Amino acid sequence: MFTEAEPALGAGSLSPEDLQRSHDRLRVLAARHRGRRLPLLWLLAGPGLLVMLGENDGPSMLSYAASGATYGVGFFLPFIGVTFLGAIVVQEMAMRVGAVTHRGYGELVFQRFGRFWGWFSAVDLLVTNFVTLITEFIAIRVGSSFFGVPAWLSVLAGLLLVGVSLAGGRYWRWERAALGLAAFNLLFLLAAVLSKPDPGAIASAFATWQPLPTGSLQTFLLLVASNVGATVTPWMLFFQQSAVVDKGLTPRDIGQGRLDTLLGGLLAFATGCGALLVAAALFSHHIPATTVQGGAGFAEALRPVSGYPVAALFSLGLVEAGALAILTISASTAYAVGEVMSGPHSFNRRLRDAPSFYGFNLGLAILAAAVVLLPGAPLLAITLNANLLATVLMPAALVFLLVLANDREIMGSRVNPRLLNWAAAGVALMVALAGTSYAVVAFVNAVTGRAG
């Protein structure tokens, strides 16, 4: 009854996940045929929202909080906006490449650049994902400890969440469950409202973008790199492009995919600012951020300053941020490994049909959880440097994506326009400078024996 301008495949050409995905596509076709725009957007939204809100993870929210507690709202509040603009530019390319080619990022790198670069990108992802997953469990542990939950129980709950999310056997079910969890990222906005920030200071920050803060250059550059790494990371490319393929988006859906990505970016920007505004109360009360770098430090420091409800909401937000990121980052790992190994890589496959896909999804999370339970880990330092690692490793992944998005052989007329290439080049430059400048200053300080 409904048709799309896509190549037809014979029944024998359809894989098991294609057959599952076809049920979702029928609903999309029905909504498009009836001209129902909001239902159509609802059906096609998901990858963009999840990748953006999933990147508002534990280390990201703690990076924003550390920025607010260290420097207030003047410089970093608008800077967060710049980083999310960069993230939207990058993720739009990942979405479009996935919708046009019907191939995940890892699979395309492997096919277009060869085995060496394919495995290089996969190993790059595995390293950053493993370190980042550790910090997600730290976020759950930190947030839960405010309510007296033992570390082992909070970490076990995070693992159980991953296991339960894999039981549906359908991408649609996994995505909707993850989106339901993502809605609780708005807890940071509620906490910001209850903390009663100064509207004049917020307006001034965006209107004038106040000068660079004074103090330790090394600390400032670490927070800059951490904020950049909080919005533009390798796992995001792998996840959104593969999720777009798993969801079944086609070139005709690119418009809705852009709206999905933009909406996700705007919501993530707002909640990231919320975390910064909540912690900026510590700056206003002259409470050094270095005094809250462990355990439930931020929440405990906020309780006497902003009240128990704000501290509790901040803690619950950390739990949600870590939990959602565990789902999305684990998924990006499974997608990438499946793609480069030419194995199953779809949530539309059942467990018995894709044991390696689900095994990698859960296996890396188990290893990360085990590391988190080791005693004596410097929690905030690990989270900040996890984002720094993502910043250092991101430029190579971004170059591959930019080349793919300009490859006419696979993209046809949907290659990047010139303006988008300039914007993407600017993002790559920002990421490279953020990581390099911090590394140089840290090295000089280490050689000269300076404190920072």
Coordinates of C-alpha atoms in Angstrom, one line a residue:
M1 CA 0.0 0.0 0.0
F2 CA 2.8 2.4 0.9
T3 CA 6.0 2.7 -1.0
E4 CA 9.3 4.6 -0.5
A5 CA 11.9 5.7 -3.1
E6 CA 14.3 2.9 -2.0
P7 CA 15.7 -0.1 -3.9
A8 CA 13.4 -3.1 -3.5
L9 CA 14.8 -6.3 -2.1
G10 CA 13.5 -9.7 -2.8
A11 CA 12.3 -11.7 0.2
G12 CA 15.3 -14.0 0.0
S13 CA 17.6 -11.0 0.4
L14 CA 16.1 -9.9 3.8
S15 CA 18.1 -10.8 6.9
P16 CA 16.3 -11.7 10.2
E17 CA 16.8 -8.2 11.6
D18 CA 15.4 -6.7 8.3
L19 CA 12.2 -8.7 8.8
Q20 CA 11.9 -7.4 12.3
R21 CA 12.7 -3.9 11.3
S22 CA 10.0 -3.9 8.5
H23 CA 7.3 -3.8 11.1
D24 CA 8.6 -0.5 12.4
R25 CA 8.9 0.8 8.8
L26 CA 5.3 0.0 8.1
R27 CA 4.2 2.4 10.8
V28 CA 6.6 5.1 9.5
L29 CA 5.2 4.7 6.0
A30 CA 1.6 4.9 7.3
A31 CA 2.4 8.1 9.3
R32 CA 4.1 9.6 6.2
H33 CA 1.3 8.6 3.9
R34 CA -1.3 10.3 6.2
G35 CA 0.9 13.5 6.5
R36 CA 1.1 13.1 10.3
R37 CA 4.3 15.0 11.1
L38 CA 4.4 14.7 14.9
P39 CA 3.7 10.9 14.9
L40 CA 6.3 10.5 12.1
L41 CA 8.9 12.4 14.2
W42 CA 8.0 10.3 17.2
L43 CA 8.5 7.1 15.2
L44 CA 11.8 8.2 13.7
A45 CA 13.3 10.0 16.8
G46 CA 15.6 8.1 19.1
P47 CA 19.3 7.8 18.0
G48 CA 19.9 11.6 18.2
L49 CA 18.2 12.0 21.5
L50 CA 19.9 9.0 23.0
V51 CA 23.4 9.9 21.8
M52 CA 23.2 13.5 23.1
L53 CA 21.5 12.7 26.4
G54 CA 23.7 9.6 26.7
E55 CA 26.8 11.9 26.4
N56 CA 25.4 13.9 29.4
D57 CA 26.9 11.0 31.3
G58 CA 28.6 10.8 34.7
P59 CA 32.0 12.3 33.8
S60 CA 30.3 15.0 31.7
M61 CA 28.0 16.2 34.4
L62 CA 30.8 16.1 37.0
S63 CA 33.0 18.1 34.5
Y64 CA 30.2 20.7 34.2
A65 CA 29.8 20.7 38.0
A66 CA 33.6 21.1 38.5
S67 CA 33.6 24.0 36.0
G68 CA 30.8 25.8 37.9
A69 CA 32.3 25.1 41.3
T70 CA 35.8 26.3 40.2
Y71 CA 34.9 29.3 38.0
G72 CA 31.2 30.1 38.4
V73 CA 29.0 30.8 35.3
G74 CA 31.0 33.5 33.5
F75 CA 33.1 31.6 31.0
F76 CA 32.0 28.0 31.0
L77 CA 28.2 28.5 30.6
P78 CA 28.4 29.8 27.0
F79 CA 31.4 27.5 26.3
I80 CA 29.1 24.5 26.9
G81 CA 26.9 25.9 24.2
V82 CA 29.8 26.1 21.7
T83 CA 30.7 22.4 22.4
F84 CA 27.1 21.3 21.8
L85 CA 27.0 23.2 18.6
G86 CA 30.1 21.2 17.6
A87 CA 28.4 17.9 18.7
I88 CA 25.3 18.7 16.6
V89 CA 27.5 19.3 13.5
V90 CA 29.4 16.0 14.0
Q91 CA 26.3 13.9 14.9
E92 CA 24.3 15.2 11.9
M93 CA 27.0 13.8 9.7
A94 CA 27.0 10.4 11.5
M95 CA 23.2 10.2 11.1
R96 CA 23.2 11.2 7.4
V97 CA 26.0 8.7 6.5
G98 CA 24.2 5.9 8.3
A99 CA 20.8 6.7 6.7
V100 CA 22.4 6.9 3.2
T101 CA 24.8 3.9 3.3
H102 CA 22.9 1.6 5.7
R103 CA 26.3 0.8 7.3
G104 CA 27.6 1.5 10.7
Y105 CA 30.7 3.7 11.3
G106 CA 33.0 0.8 12.1
E107 CA 31.9 -1.2 9.1
L108 CA 32.4 1.7 6.7
V109 CA 35.8 2.5 8.1
F110 CA 36.8 -1.1 7.6
Q111 CA 35.5 -1.2 4.1
R112 CA 36.7 2.2 2.8
F113 CA 40.0 2.5 4.6
G114 CA 41.1 -1.1 5.0
R115 CA 41.7 -3.6 7.8
F116 CA 44.4 -1.6 9.6
W117 CA 42.3 1.5 10.1
G118 CA 39.2 -0.5 10.8
W119 CA 40.9 -2.3 13.7
F120 CA 42.6 0.9 14.7
S121 CA 39.2 2.7 15.1
A122 CA 37.7 -0.3 16.9
V123 CA 40.6 -0.6 19.4
D124 CA 40.5 3.2 19.8
L125 CA 36.8 2.8 20.7
L126 CA 37.3 -0.1 23.1
V127 CA 39.9 1.8 25.1
T128 CA 37.9 4.9 25.5
N129 CA 34.7 3.0 26.1
F130 CA 36.3 0.9 28.8
V131 CA 37.7 3.9 30.7
T132 CA 34.4 5.8 30.2
L133 CA 32.3 2.8 31.4
I134 CA 34.4 2.8 34.6
T135 CA 33.4 6.4 35.2
E136 CA 29.7 5.7 34.6
F137 CA 29.8 3.1 37.4
I138 CA 31.6 5.7 39.5
A139 CA 28.8 8.1 38.8
I140 CA 26.2 5.6 39.9
R141 CA 28.3 4.8 43.0
V142 CA 28.8 8.5 43.8
G143 CA 25.1 9.3 43.3
S144 CA 23.8 6.3 45.3
S145 CA 26.2 6.8 48.2
F146 CA 24.4 10.1 49.1
F147 CA 21.4 7.9 50.0
G148 CA 23.5 5.4 51.9
V149 CA 23.4 2.7 49.2
P150 CA 26.5 0.4 49.4
A151 CA 28.9 0.6 46.5
W152 CA 28.6 -3.0 45.6
L153 CA 24.8 -2.8 45.4
S154 CA 24.8 0.3 43.2
V155 CA 27.3 -1.2 40.8
L156 CA 25.3 -4.5 40.7
A157 CA 22.1 -2.5 39.9
G158 CA 23.9 -0.9 37.0
L159 CA 24.9 -4.3 35.6
L160 CA 21.4 -5.7 36.1
L161 CA 20.0 -2.7 34.1
V162 CA 22.2 -3.6 31.2
G163 CA 21.1 -7.2 31.4
V164 CA 17.4 -6.4 31.5
S165 CA 17.7 -4.0 28.6
L166 CA 19.1 -6.7 26.4
A167 CA 16.1 -9.0 27.0
G168 CA 13.7 -7.5 24.5
G169 CA 15.1 -8.9 21.2
R170 CA 14.0 -5.7 19.4
Y171 CA 15.8 -2.4 18.7
W172 CA 12.5 -0.5 19.2
R173 CA 12.0 -1.9 22.7
W174 CA 15.6 -1.2 23.7
E175 CA 15.4 2.4 22.3
R176 CA 12.1 3.3 24.0
A177 CA 13.3 1.9 27.4
A178 CA 16.5 3.9 27.1
L179 CA 14.6 7.1 26.1
G180 CA 12.4 6.6 29.2
L181 CA 15.5 6.6 31.3
A182 CA 16.9 9.6 29.5
A183 CA 14.0 11.7 30.5
F184 CA 15.3 11.7 34.0
N185 CA 18.3 13.8 32.8
L186 CA 16.0 16.7 33.3
L187 CA 16.5 16.3 37.1
F188 CA 19.6 18.5 36.7
L189 CA 17.3 21.3 35.3
L190 CA 14.9 20.9 38.3
A191 CA 17.9 21.0 40.7
A192 CA 19.1 24.2 39.0
V193 CA 15.7 25.9 39.3
L194 CA 15.5 25.0 43.0
S195 CA 19.1 26.3 43.6
K196 CA 17.8 29.8 42.5
P197 CA 20.7 31.0 40.4
D198 CA 21.1 34.7 39.6
P199 CA 19.2 35.4 36.3
G200 CA 21.3 38.5 35.7
A201 CA 24.6 36.5 36.0
I202 CA 23.3 33.9 33.5
A203 CA 22.1 36.6 31.0
S204 CA 25.5 38.4 31.4
A205 CA 27.4 35.2 30.8
F206 CA 25.6 34.5 27.5
A207 CA 25.5 38.2 26.4
T208 CA 29.2 39.1 27.1
W209 CA 31.0 35.8 27.4
Q210 CA 33.2 37.0 30.3
P211 CA 37.0 36.9 30.0
L212 CA 39.1 33.9 30.7
P213 CA 39.2 33.1 34.4
T214 CA 42.3 33.6 36.4
G215 CA 44.1 31.0 38.4
S216 CA 45.8 27.7 37.5
L217 CA 46.2 27.5 33.7
Q218 CA 46.6 23.7 34.0
T219 CA 43.3 23.4 35.9
F220 CA 41.5 25.7 33.4
L221 CA 42.8 23.7 30.4
L222 CA 41.8 20.4 32.0
L223 CA 38.3 21.7 32.5
V224 CA 38.2 23.0 28.9
A225 CA 39.4 19.6 27.5
S226 CA 36.9 17.8 29.8
N227 CA 34.0 19.9 28.6
V228 CA 35.0 19.3 25.0
G229 CA 35.3 15.6 25.7
A230 CA 31.9 15.7 27.4
T231 CA 30.2 16.5 24.0
V232 CA 32.3 15.2 21.2
T233 CA 33.6 11.6 21.7
P234 CA 34.3 8.5 19.5
W235 CA 31.6 6.3 21.0
M236 CA 28.9 8.9 19.8
L237 CA 29.9 8.4 16.1
F238 CA 29.8 4.6 16.4
F239 CA 26.5 4.6 18.4
Q240 CA 24.4 7.0 16.4
Q241 CA 25.4 5.8 12.9
S242 CA 24.8 2.2 13.9
A243 CA 21.6 3.0 15.7
V244 CA 20.3 4.8 12.6
V245 CA 21.0 1.6 10.6
D246 CA 19.5 -0.6 13.3
K247 CA 16.4 1.6 13.4
G248 CA 16.1 1.4 9.6
L249 CA 16.3 5.1 8.7
T250 CA 16.5 5.8 5.0
P251 CA 17.6 8.9 3.0
R252 CA 13.9 10.0 3.1
D253 CA 14.1 10.2 6.9
I254 CA 17.1 12.5 7.0
G255 CA 15.0 15.6 7.8
Q256 CA 13.5 13.9 10.9
G257 CA 16.9 12.6 11.8
R258 CA 18.2 16.1 11.9
L259 CA 15.4 17.3 14.1
D260 CA 16.1 14.3 16.4
T261 CA 19.7 15.3 16.7
L262 CA 19.0 19.0 17.2
L263 CA 16.4 18.3 19.9
G264 CA 18.8 16.0 21.6
G265 CA 21.5 18.6 21.5
L266 CA 19.3 21.3 22.9
L267 CA 18.0 19.2 25.8
A268 CA 21.5 18.0 26.6
F269 CA 22.8 21.5 26.5
A270 CA 20.1 22.7 28.9
T271 CA 20.7 19.9 31.4
G272 CA 24.5 20.3 31.2
C273 CA 24.0 24.0 32.0
G274 CA 21.8 22.9 34.9
A275 CA 24.6 20.8 36.4
L276 CA 27.0 23.8 36.1
L277 CA 24.5 26.2 37.7
V278 CA 23.8 23.9 40.6
A279 CA 27.5 23.6 41.4
A280 CA 28.2 27.3 40.8
A281 CA 26.6 27.8 44.2
L282 CA 29.8 26.4 45.7
F283 CA 31.8 29.0 43.8
S284 CA 29.5 31.8 45.1
H285 CA 30.0 30.5 48.7
H286 CA 33.8 30.2 48.2
I287 CA 33.9 26.4 48.7
P288 CA 36.9 25.1 46.7
A289 CA 36.1 22.4 44.2
T290 CA 39.2 20.5 45.4
T291 CA 37.4 19.8 48.7
V292 CA 34.6 17.8 47.0
Q293 CA 36.7 15.4 44.9
G294 CA 35.5 12.1 46.3
G295 CA 32.6 10.1 47.4
A296 CA 29.3 12.0 47.3
G297 CA 31.4 15.2 47.6
F298 CA 29.4 17.5 45.4
A299 CA 26.0 16.5 46.9
E300 CA 27.3 16.7 50.5
A301 CA 28.8 20.2 49.8
L302 CA 25.6 21.4 48.2
R303 CA 23.3 20.3 51.0
P304 CA 24.2 23.1 53.5
V305 CA 24.4 25.6 50.6
S306 CA 21.3 24.9 48.5
G307 CA 19.3 22.5 50.6
Y308 CA 18.7 18.7 50.7
P309 CA 16.3 18.6 47.7
V310 CA 18.9 20.1 45.4
A311 CA 21.6 17.8 46.7
A312 CA 19.3 14.8 46.4
L313 CA 18.2 15.7 42.8
F314 CA 21.9 16.2 41.8
S315 CA 22.7 12.7 43.2
L316 CA 19.7 11.1 41.4
G317 CA 20.8 12.9 38.2
L318 CA 24.2 11.3 38.5
V319 CA 22.7 7.9 38.9
E320 CA 20.6 8.4 35.8
A321 CA 23.5 9.9 33.8
G322 CA 25.7 6.9 34.6
A323 CA 22.9 4.4 34.0
L324 CA 21.9 5.7 30.6
A325 CA 25.5 6.0 29.4
I326 CA 26.2 2.4 30.4
L327 CA 23.4 1.4 28.0
T328 CA 24.5 3.5 25.1
I329 CA 28.2 3.1 25.4
S330 CA 27.9 -0.7 25.9
A331 CA 25.7 -0.7 22.7
S332 CA 28.3 1.3 20.8
T333 CA 30.9 -1.3 21.8
A334 CA 28.8 -4.2 20.6
Y335 CA 27.9 -2.5 17.4
A336 CA 31.6 -1.7 16.6
V337 CA 32.9 -5.2 17.4
G338 CA 30.2 -6.8 15.4
E339 CA 30.8 -4.6 12.4
V340 CA 34.5 -5.0 12.1
M341 CA 34.3 -8.8 12.8
S342 CA 31.4 -9.2 10.2
G343 CA 29.3 -10.7 13.0
P344 CA 25.8 -9.9 14.1
H345 CA 25.3 -6.3 15.2
S346 CA 21.6 -5.6 15.8
F347 CA 19.2 -5.4 18.7
N348 CA 16.7 -7.0 16.3
R349 CA 18.5 -10.3 16.7
R350 CA 17.6 -12.7 19.5
L351 CA 20.2 -13.7 22.1
R352 CA 20.7 -17.2 20.7
D353 CA 21.2 -15.8 17.2
A354 CA 23.7 -13.1 18.2
P355 CA 25.6 -14.3 21.4
S356 CA 28.7 -12.3 20.5
F357 CA 26.8 -9.0 20.1
Y358 CA 25.1 -9.3 23.4
G359 CA 28.2 -10.8 25.0
F360 CA 30.3 -7.7 24.2
N361 CA 27.5 -5.5 25.2
L362 CA 27.5 -6.9 28.7
G363 CA 31.1 -8.1 29.0
L364 CA 32.8 -4.8 28.9
A365 CA 30.4 -3.4 31.4
I366 CA 31.2 -6.3 33.8
L367 CA 34.9 -5.6 33.6
A368 CA 34.4 -1.9 34.2
A369 CA 32.2 -2.6 37.2
A370 CA 34.9 -4.8 38.7
V371 CA 37.4 -2.0 38.5
V372 CA 35.1 0.5 40.2
L373 CA 34.9 -1.7 43.3
L374 CA 38.6 -1.4 43.8
P375 CA 39.2 0.7 47.0
G376 CA 40.9 4.1 47.0
A377 CA 40.2 5.3 43.5
P378 CA 40.3 9.2 43.1
L379 CA 36.8 9.4 41.7
L380 CA 36.6 13.0 40.3
A381 CA 40.2 12.8 38.9
I382 CA 39.3 9.7 37.0
T383 CA 36.1 11.2 35.5
L384 CA 37.8 14.4 34.4
N385 CA 40.7 12.5 32.7
A386 CA 38.3 10.1 31.1
N387 CA 36.9 13.0 29.1
L388 CA 40.4 14.2 28.4
L389 CA 41.2 10.7 26.9
A390 CA 38.2 11.0 24.6
T391 CA 39.4 14.5 23.5
V392 CA 42.9 13.2 22.6
L393 CA 41.5 10.2 20.6
M394 CA 38.6 12.0 18.9
P395 CA 40.4 13.8 16.0
A396 CA 41.3 10.6 14.2
A397 CA 37.7 9.4 14.3
L398 CA 36.4 12.7 13.2
V399 CA 38.7 12.8 10.2
F400 CA 37.4 9.4 9.1
L401 CA 33.8 10.6 9.4
L402 CA 34.5 13.8 7.5
V403 CA 36.1 11.8 4.6
L404 CA 33.1 9.4 4.5
A405 CA 30.6 12.3 4.5
N406 CA 32.4 13.7 1.5
D407 CA 32.7 10.4 -0.4
R408 CA 30.5 10.8 -3.5
E409 CA 30.8 7.1 -4.3
I410 CA 28.8 6.1 -1.2
M411 CA 26.9 9.4 -0.4
G412 CA 26.0 10.5 -3.9
S413 CA 24.3 14.0 -3.8
R414 CA 24.1 13.9 0.0
V415 CA 27.8 14.7 0.6
N416 CA 28.6 17.6 2.9
P417 CA 28.0 21.1 1.7
R418 CA 31.0 23.4 1.8
L419 CA 29.8 25.3 4.9
L420 CA 29.3 22.1 6.9
N421 CA 32.9 21.0 6.0
W422 CA 34.2 24.3 7.4
A423 CA 32.1 23.8 10.5
A424 CA 33.4 20.2 10.9
A425 CA 37.0 21.3 10.4
G426 CA 36.4 23.9 13.1
V427 CA 35.2 21.2 15.5
A428 CA 38.2 19.1 14.7
L429 CA 40.5 22.0 15.4
M430 CA 38.7 22.8 18.7
V431 CA 39.0 19.2 19.9
A432 CA 42.7 18.9 18.9
L433 CA 43.6 22.2 20.5
A434 CA 41.8 21.4 23.7
G435 CA 43.7 18.1 24.2
T436 CA 47.1 19.4 23.0
S437 CA 47.1 22.6 25.0
Y438 CA 46.4 20.8 28.2
A439 CA 49.0 18.1 27.5
V440 CA 51.7 20.7 26.7
V441 CA 51.0 22.8 29.8
A442 CA 50.9 19.7 32.0
F443 CA 54.2 18.5 30.6
V444 CA 55.9 21.9 31.1
N445 CA 54.6 22.1 34.7
A446 CA 55.9 18.6 35.4
V447 CA 59.3 19.4 34.0
T448 CA 59.6 22.7 35.8
G449 CA 58.1 21.5 39.0
R450 CA 55.3 24.0 39.0
A451 CA 52.0 23.2 40.7
G452 CA 49.9 24.3 37.8

